[in-house]
Tab-separated table of C-alpha atoms and ligand atoms in Angstrom:
chain	number	residue	atom	x	y	z
A	1	UNK	CA	-23.781	6.448	9.787
A	2	UNK	CA	-20.509	6.591	11.652
A	3	UNK	CA	-18.545	9.483	11.268
A	4	UNK	CA	-14.895	8.391	10.371
A	5	UNK	CA	-12.131	10.438	12.388
A	6	UNK	CA	-8.785	11.365	10.899
A	7	UNK	CA	-6.080	9.966	12.973
A	8	UNK	CA	-2.800	11.896	12.879
A	9	UNK	CA	0.236	9.314	12.482
A	10	UNK	CA	3.174	10.076	14.016
A	11	UNK	CA	6.199	10.947	11.624
A	12	UNK	CA	8.616	8.118	10.624
A	13	UNK	CA	11.459	8.096	13.002
A	14	UNK	CA	13.762	6.628	10.192
A	15	UNK	CA	16.389	9.139	9.076
A	16	UNK	CA	16.634	7.516	5.658
A	17	UNK	CA	13.563	6.980	3.356
A	18	UNK	CA	12.405	3.330	2.768
A	19	UNK	CA	11.580	3.531	-0.938
A	20	UNK	CA	8.673	1.334	-2.377
A	21	UNK	CA	10.346	1.780	-5.823
A	22	UNK	CA	13.581	3.245	-7.523
A	23	UNK	CA	14.047	3.717	-11.142
A	24	UNK	CA	17.238	1.443	-12.294
A	25	UNK	CA	19.865	3.651	-14.077
A	26	UNK	CA	22.345	1.804	-16.244
A	27	UNK	CA	25.975	3.046	-16.727
A	28	UNK	CA	26.048	6.641	-17.836
A	29	UNK	CA	29.038	5.872	-20.197
A	30	UNK	CA	26.918	3.338	-22.095
A	31	UNK	CA	24.171	5.301	-22.260
A	32	UNK	CA	26.205	8.198	-23.759
A	33	UNK	CA	27.652	6.018	-26.273
A	34	UNK	CA	24.125	5.611	-27.528
A	35	UNK	CA	23.344	9.381	-27.493
A	36	UNK	CA	26.508	10.169	-29.324
A	37	UNK	CA	25.379	8.029	-32.331
A	38	UNK	CA	22.009	9.956	-32.227
A	39	UNK	CA	23.897	13.162	-31.705
A	40	UNK	CA	26.370	12.324	-34.761
A	41	UNK	CA	23.361	11.243	-36.988
A	42	UNK	CA	21.306	14.187	-35.765
A	43	UNK	CA	18.370	11.637	-35.767
A	44	UNK	CA	16.566	12.215	-32.621
A	45	UNK	CA	13.096	10.580	-33.238
A	46	UNK	CA	10.775	9.188	-36.086
A	47	UNK	CA	11.835	5.729	-36.627
A	48	UNK	CA	15.487	6.076	-35.993
A	49	UNK	CA	18.119	3.448	-36.157
A	50	UNK	CA	18.099	3.240	-32.313
A	51	UNK	CA	14.402	2.539	-32.112
A	52	UNK	CA	14.749	-0.226	-35.004
A	53	UNK	CA	17.479	-1.748	-32.898
A	54	UNK	CA	15.478	-1.855	-29.500
A	55	UNK	CA	12.351	-3.251	-31.474
A	56	UNK	CA	14.337	-5.845	-33.254
A	57	UNK	CA	16.083	-6.754	-30.135
A	58	UNK	CA	12.672	-6.865	-28.084
A	59	UNK	CA	10.925	-8.856	-30.625
A	60	UNK	CA	13.753	-11.461	-30.659
A	61	UNK	CA	13.989	-11.430	-26.580
A	62	UNK	CA	10.083	-11.873	-26.258
A	63	UNK	CA	9.403	-14.043	-29.321
A	64	UNK	CA	6.959	-11.744	-31.222
A	65	UNK	CA	6.373	-10.879	-34.605
A	66	UNK	CA	4.438	-7.579	-34.380
A	67	UNK	CA	5.790	-5.312	-31.985
A	68	UNK	CA	5.305	-1.503	-31.913
A	69	UNK	CA	7.427	0.667	-29.617
A	70	UNK	CA	5.417	3.831	-28.216
A	71	UNK	CA	5.493	6.980	-25.980
A	72	UNK	CA	4.169	5.305	-22.836
A	73	UNK	CA	1.982	2.569	-21.694
A	74	UNK	CA	-1.097	4.781	-21.397
A	75	UNK	CA	-0.698	5.715	-25.259
A	76	UNK	CA	-0.268	1.824	-25.793
A	77	UNK	CA	-3.621	1.217	-24.208
A	78	UNK	CA	-5.381	4.006	-25.949
A	79	UNK	CA	-4.161	2.734	-29.397
A	80	UNK	CA	-5.172	-0.780	-28.669
A	81	UNK	CA	-8.967	0.716	-27.878
A	82	UNK	CA	-8.837	2.704	-31.059
A	83	UNK	CA	-7.807	-0.042	-33.018
A	84	UNK	CA	-10.542	-2.422	-31.752
A	85	UNK	CA	-12.773	0.392	-32.200
A	86	UNK	CA	-14.214	0.619	-28.766
A	87	UNK	CA	-15.956	3.689	-28.823
A	88	UNK	CA	-19.565	3.538	-27.171
A	89	UNK	CA	-18.924	-0.130	-27.011
A	90	UNK	CA	-19.204	-2.336	-23.814
A	91	UNK	CA	-16.042	-3.565	-22.366
A	92	UNK	CA	-15.164	-5.575	-19.260
A	93	UNK	CA	-12.260	-4.696	-17.092
A	94	UNK	CA	-10.975	-5.172	-13.633
A	95	UNK	CA	-11.243	-2.665	-10.807
A	96	UNK	CA	-8.003	-3.843	-9.358
A	97	UNK	CA	-5.435	-2.298	-11.472
A	98	UNK	CA	-3.606	1.009	-12.060
A	99	UNK	CA	-6.058	3.877	-13.108
A	100	UNK	CA	-4.658	4.123	-16.613
A	101	UNK	CA	-6.259	0.787	-17.610
A	102	UNK	CA	-9.862	2.212	-17.275
A	103	UNK	CA	-9.290	5.875	-17.797
A	104	UNK	CA	-7.845	5.108	-21.107
A	105	UNK	CA	-11.068	3.337	-22.018
A	106	UNK	CA	-13.127	6.354	-20.707
A	107	UNK	CA	-11.161	8.518	-23.073
A	108	UNK	CA	-12.347	6.251	-25.874
A	109	UNK	CA	-15.914	6.647	-24.741
A	110	UNK	CA	-16.257	3.071	-23.918
A	111	UNK	CA	-19.137	1.793	-21.394
A	112	UNK	CA	-17.027	0.412	-18.962
A	113	UNK	CA	-18.215	-2.502	-16.711
A	114	UNK	CA	-15.968	-3.940	-13.836
A	115	UNK	CA	-15.948	-7.538	-13.022
A	116	UNK	CA	-14.991	-9.063	-9.926
A	117	UNK	CA	-11.415	-10.362	-9.413
A	118	UNK	CA	-10.412	-13.723	-8.308
A	119	UNK	CA	-9.439	-13.864	-4.693
A	120	UNK	CA	-6.063	-15.869	-5.148
A	121	UNK	CA	-4.692	-14.411	-8.367
A	122	UNK	CA	-6.381	-10.868	-7.836
A	123	UNK	CA	-6.876	-10.918	-11.635
A	124	UNK	CA	-10.306	-10.776	-13.574
A	125	UNK	CA	-12.044	-14.229	-12.816
A	126	UNK	CA	-13.447	-15.803	-16.455
A	127	UNK	CA	-15.785	-17.630	-14.408
A	128	UNK	CA	-17.430	-14.380	-13.251
A	129	UNK	CA	-16.941	-13.088	-16.744
A	130	UNK	CA	-18.749	-15.806	-18.294
A	131	UNK	CA	-21.889	-15.333	-16.179
A	132	UNK	CA	-21.948	-11.772	-17.189
A	133	UNK	CA	-21.767	-12.542	-20.823
A	134	UNK	CA	-24.930	-14.516	-20.379
A	135	UNK	CA	-27.102	-11.452	-19.843
A	136	UNK	CA	-25.304	-8.723	-21.308
A	137	UNK	CA	-23.572	-7.797	-24.824
A	138	UNK	CA	-19.987	-7.362	-24.385
A	139	UNK	CA	-17.767	-6.160	-27.317
A	140	UNK	CA	-14.256	-6.538	-25.745
A	141	UNK	CA	-12.537	-7.670	-22.567
A	142	UNK	CA	-9.520	-5.974	-21.003
A	143	UNK	CA	-8.129	-8.256	-18.245
A	144	UNK	CA	-4.847	-6.949	-16.420
A	145	UNK	CA	-2.173	-9.260	-15.244
A	146	UNK	CA	-1.706	-7.516	-12.176
A	147	UNK	CA	1.835	-7.371	-10.533
A	148	UNK	CA	3.029	-9.538	-13.474
A	149	UNK	CA	0.661	-12.684	-12.392
A	150	UNK	CA	-0.920	-13.975	-15.384
A	151	UNK	CA	-4.789	-14.435	-15.066
A	152	UNK	CA	-6.139	-17.497	-16.379
A	153	UNK	CA	-5.335	-16.718	-20.079
A	154	UNK	CA	-6.486	-19.994	-21.576
A	155	UNK	CA	-10.089	-19.277	-20.224
A	156	UNK	CA	-9.983	-15.869	-21.727
A	157	UNK	CA	-8.928	-16.932	-24.842
A	158	UNK	CA	-11.801	-19.493	-25.132
A	159	UNK	CA	-14.288	-16.724	-24.331
A	160	UNK	CA	-12.909	-14.691	-26.945
A	161	UNK	CA	-13.445	-17.184	-29.703
A	162	UNK	CA	-16.682	-18.438	-28.422
A	163	UNK	CA	-18.090	-14.970	-28.191
A	164	UNK	CA	-16.023	-13.522	-31.014
A	165	UNK	CA	-14.882	-10.918	-28.891
A	166	UNK	CA	-11.064	-9.074	-28.811
A	167	UNK	CA	-8.890	-9.942	-25.659
A	168	UNK	CA	-6.870	-6.701	-25.094
A	169	UNK	CA	-4.370	-7.302	-22.031
A	170	UNK	CA	-3.006	-4.576	-20.066
A	171	UNK	CA	0.284	-6.387	-19.734
A	172	UNK	CA	2.107	-3.183	-18.507
A	173	UNK	CA	3.474	-5.263	-15.563
A	174	UNK	CA	3.870	-8.637	-17.201
A	175	UNK	CA	6.283	-8.245	-20.373
A	176	UNK	CA	8.211	-11.298	-19.003
A	177	UNK	CA	5.274	-13.438	-17.457
A	178	UNK	CA	4.547	-16.868	-18.486
A	179	UNK	CA	1.428	-18.736	-18.689
A	180	UNK	CA	1.671	-22.502	-19.023
A	181	UNK	CA	5.383	-22.489	-19.855
A	182	UNK	CA	4.511	-19.832	-22.679
A	183	UNK	CA	5.032	-16.084	-22.756
A	184	UNK	CA	1.826	-14.277	-21.958
A	185	UNK	CA	2.156	-12.372	-25.313
A	186	UNK	CA	1.063	-15.721	-27.047
A	187	UNK	CA	-2.450	-15.327	-25.583
A	188	UNK	CA	-4.690	-12.865	-26.418
A	189	UNK	CA	-5.253	-10.265	-29.256
A	190	UNK	CA	-3.124	-7.446	-28.215
A	191	UNK	CA	-0.732	-6.867	-25.345
A	192	UNK	CA	0.015	-3.063	-23.979
A	193	UNK	CA	3.305	-2.875	-22.187
A	194	UNK	CA	4.658	0.257	-19.906
A	195	UNK	CA	8.341	0.864	-20.181
A	196	UNK	CA	8.043	3.715	-17.307
A	197	UNK	CA	10.891	4.416	-15.427
A	198	UNK	CA	9.318	2.493	-12.191
A	199	UNK	CA	8.711	-0.763	-14.213
A	200	UNK	CA	11.780	-3.313	-14.313
A	201	UNK	CA	12.632	-2.944	-18.093
A	202	UNK	CA	12.047	0.667	-18.752
A	203	UNK	CA	12.903	3.390	-21.175
A	204	UNK	CA	12.320	6.354	-18.747
A	205	UNK	CA	8.718	6.884	-20.442
A	206	UNK	CA	7.630	4.287	-23.047
A	207	UNK	CA	6.000	1.187	-23.923
A	208	UNK	CA	5.134	-1.155	-26.507
A	209	UNK	CA	1.977	-2.941	-28.078
A	210	UNK	CA	2.354	-6.421	-29.603
A	211	UNK	CA	-0.346	-7.709	-31.834
A	212	UNK	CA	-1.490	-11.125	-33.331
A	213	UNK	CA	-2.816	-9.318	-36.563
A	214	UNK	CA	-0.431	-7.771	-38.988
A	215	UNK	CA	-3.353	-5.284	-39.975
A	216	UNK	CA	-3.806	-4.258	-36.627
A	217	UNK	CA	0.020	-3.477	-36.512
A	218	UNK	CA	0.469	-1.648	-39.678
A	219	UNK	CA	-2.723	0.443	-38.599
A	220	UNK	CA	-1.142	1.221	-35.154
A	221	UNK	CA	2.322	2.161	-36.894
A	222	UNK	CA	0.440	4.902	-38.796
A	223	UNK	CA	-1.830	5.851	-35.845
A	224	UNK	CA	1.257	6.764	-33.805
A	225	UNK	CA	2.544	9.012	-36.534
A	226	UNK	CA	-0.460	11.082	-36.988
A	227	UNK	CA	-2.093	8.681	-39.296
A	228	UNK	CA	0.494	9.343	-42.126
A	229	UNK	CA	0.721	6.309	-44.552
A	230	UNK	CA	3.712	5.010	-46.246
A	231	UNK	CA	3.006	7.186	-49.106
A	232	UNK	CA	3.031	10.094	-46.929
A	233	UNK	CA	-0.528	10.673	-47.212
A	234	UNK	CA	-2.743	11.291	-43.653
A	235	UNK	CA	-4.911	8.208	-44.150
A	236	UNK	CA	-6.822	8.793	-40.777
A	237	UNK	CA	-6.720	10.964	-37.790
A	238	UNK	CA	-3.745	9.584	-35.699
A	239	UNK	CA	-1.706	10.937	-32.916
A	240	UNK	CA	2.048	11.522	-32.114
A	241	UNK	CA	2.717	8.353	-29.799
A	242	UNK	CA	6.340	7.845	-31.311
A	243	UNK	CA	9.375	6.537	-28.927
A	244	UNK	CA	12.409	9.023	-29.546
A	245	UNK	CA	16.011	7.708	-29.959
A	246	UNK	CA	17.030	9.036	-26.451
A	247	UNK	CA	14.512	6.881	-24.783
A	248	UNK	CA	15.156	4.026	-27.121
A	249	UNK	CA	18.876	4.286	-25.939
A	250	UNK	CA	17.751	3.893	-22.485
A	251	UNK	CA	15.951	0.526	-23.317
A	252	UNK	CA	19.255	-0.585	-25.282
A	253	UNK	CA	21.167	-0.152	-22.079
A	254	UNK	CA	18.825	-1.764	-19.610
A	255	UNK	CA	17.979	-4.839	-21.792
A	256	UNK	CA	21.553	-5.897	-21.367
A	257	UNK	CA	21.102	-5.443	-17.694
A	258	UNK	CA	17.923	-7.508	-17.622
A	259	UNK	CA	19.190	-10.796	-16.400
A	260	UNK	CA	21.059	-9.424	-13.581
A	261	UNK	CA	18.114	-7.317	-12.483
A	262	UNK	CA	15.690	-10.263	-12.559
A	263	UNK	CA	18.440	-12.139	-10.660
A	264	UNK	CA	18.773	-9.536	-8.034
A	265	UNK	CA	15.071	-9.107	-7.444
A	266	UNK	CA	14.433	-12.816	-7.180
A	267	UNK	CA	16.918	-13.010	-4.309
A	268	UNK	CA	14.984	-10.365	-2.665
A	269	UNK	CA	11.858	-11.834	-3.095
A	270	UNK	CA	13.067	-15.416	-2.069
A	271	UNK	CA	13.930	-13.641	1.181
A	272	UNK	CA	10.679	-11.861	1.675
A	273	UNK	CA	8.675	-15.156	0.844
A	274	UNK	CA	10.598	-17.055	3.122
A	275	UNK	CA	10.196	-14.684	6.051
A	276	UNK	CA	6.777	-13.195	5.573
A	277	UNK	CA	5.007	-16.148	3.866
A	278	UNK	CA	3.101	-17.199	7.125
A	279	UNK	CA	2.394	-13.663	8.212
A	280	UNK	CA	0.896	-12.167	5.108
A	281	UNK	CA	-1.391	-13.365	2.189
A	282	UNK	CA	0.521	-13.855	-1.322
A	283	UNK	CA	-0.825	-13.834	-4.500
A	284	UNK	CA	-1.154	-17.178	-6.149
A	285	UNK	CA	-2.693	-19.123	-8.994
A	286	UNK	CA	-4.007	-22.874	-9.302
A	287	UNK	CA	-2.632	-23.029	-13.056
A	288	UNK	CA	1.088	-23.315	-14.037
A	289	UNK	CA	2.306	-19.812	-14.404
A	290	UNK	CA	5.529	-17.592	-14.086
A	291	UNK	CA	5.549	-14.204	-12.225
A	292	UNK	CA	8.811	-12.331	-12.782
A	293	UNK	CA	10.314	-10.886	-9.697
A	294	UNK	CA	9.156	-7.276	-9.769
A	295	UNK	CA	6.775	-6.583	-7.036
A	296	UNK	CA	6.176	-7.852	-3.542
A	297	UNK	CA	2.124	-7.191	-3.023
B	301	PLP	C1	2.408	1.581	-15.349
B	301	PLP	C2	0.859	1.056	-15.881
B	301	PLP	C3	0.357	1.770	-16.580
B	301	PLP	C4	0.842	2.982	-17.274
B	301	PLP	O1	1.821	3.028	-18.068
B	301	PLP	P1	2.512	4.415	-18.383
B	301	PLP	O2	3.762	3.921	-19.050
B	301	PLP	O3	2.719	5.119	-16.850
B	301	PLP	O4	1.344	5.453	-18.852
B	301	PLP	C5	-0.879	1.039	-17.229
B	301	PLP	N1	-1.294	-0.023	-16.420
B	301	PLP	C6	-0.603	-0.614	-15.612
B	301	PLP	C7	-1.198	-2.045	-15.182
B	301	PLP	C8	0.689	-0.046	-15.205
B	301	PLP	O5	1.296	-0.899	-13.981
C-alpha cells in the first residue's frame, strides 16, 4: 500500500475571501415590520399568524395542497421517515448528498442501502435501483434532487407503484425544480425541503414538508407539536419541530425578493456556463427538466 503524503498548500494570496456561498439578507426595515407585528401580538411561535401567512403563500407559489413548515430540513426528513415508519426497514438512498439525508435515516434505525448514481445527473439511477429490487425487499426509496437537478422522477413513481413502496424525496435543494414541465413536488409521496440560510429561499433555519396524503400531513402536524392532537391530548410521542414567527418573518421577506434572486443567479450561471462549459463537466439529464439557478457544481 502506498503511503499518502500530506501536502502543505500555500496560503491564498487573495486579500479578500472568495465565498462559496453567503446568506441573502432582505431589507432590515421590512424584516422589522414583521417583527413588530409579532411583538405587538406577543405571539412568537405555535402556529402564529406569520407562520400561517407564509404557509399560505408558499402553498400558492408552489401549487401544493399539504405543506407543513418545520424547524429545519433535517427535522423534515426525520418526520417523513417516522411517518412512513422506516424504523428497522430497508431503505435505498444515494451516497452523493448532504449527510443529513442518511444520518436522519440512521436516527430512525433504518437499514440503509446506498445505490449508485447516474453519471450525468449525479442522482440515484432508477435502473440500478430496479436491479436491486429484484433481489432485495426494500421498504422505501429516498432519492435526492442534488444541486436542484431532478432525478428521473417518473421512473421512481413507476417503481413506487409497482412495488407499493413510498418515494420520499430529499428536496432540500429542489423546491423550485421542475420535471417534464411540472413542479417536482407533484411527484413522489413526500418532499422534504430545507430553508437553511445557505439555501436560495431561506428562513434562517427552517424547512417544509409536502405530502400527497392528507392523513400523513395531519399526523406530521401533530408530531411537530409533541404529538398533541386537536383536542389537546397527546396522541403519540411527537417532537418539537415548529417554526417560530421570527423565522417565518424572514421567509415572508425573502419570498418577495425570490424572483430578483433567481434572475441574478441566472445571469451568473449563464456567464459561468458560457466560459467554463468546455473546461468542466456539467450536471445534465436526458429528460426534460428545469434546475433553478442555485449552485455551480
Ligand atoms: C441543506 C440540506 C439538508 C439539511 O437541511 P437543514 O435545514 O440544514 O437541516 C439536507 N439535505 C440536503 C440535500 C441539503 O442540501
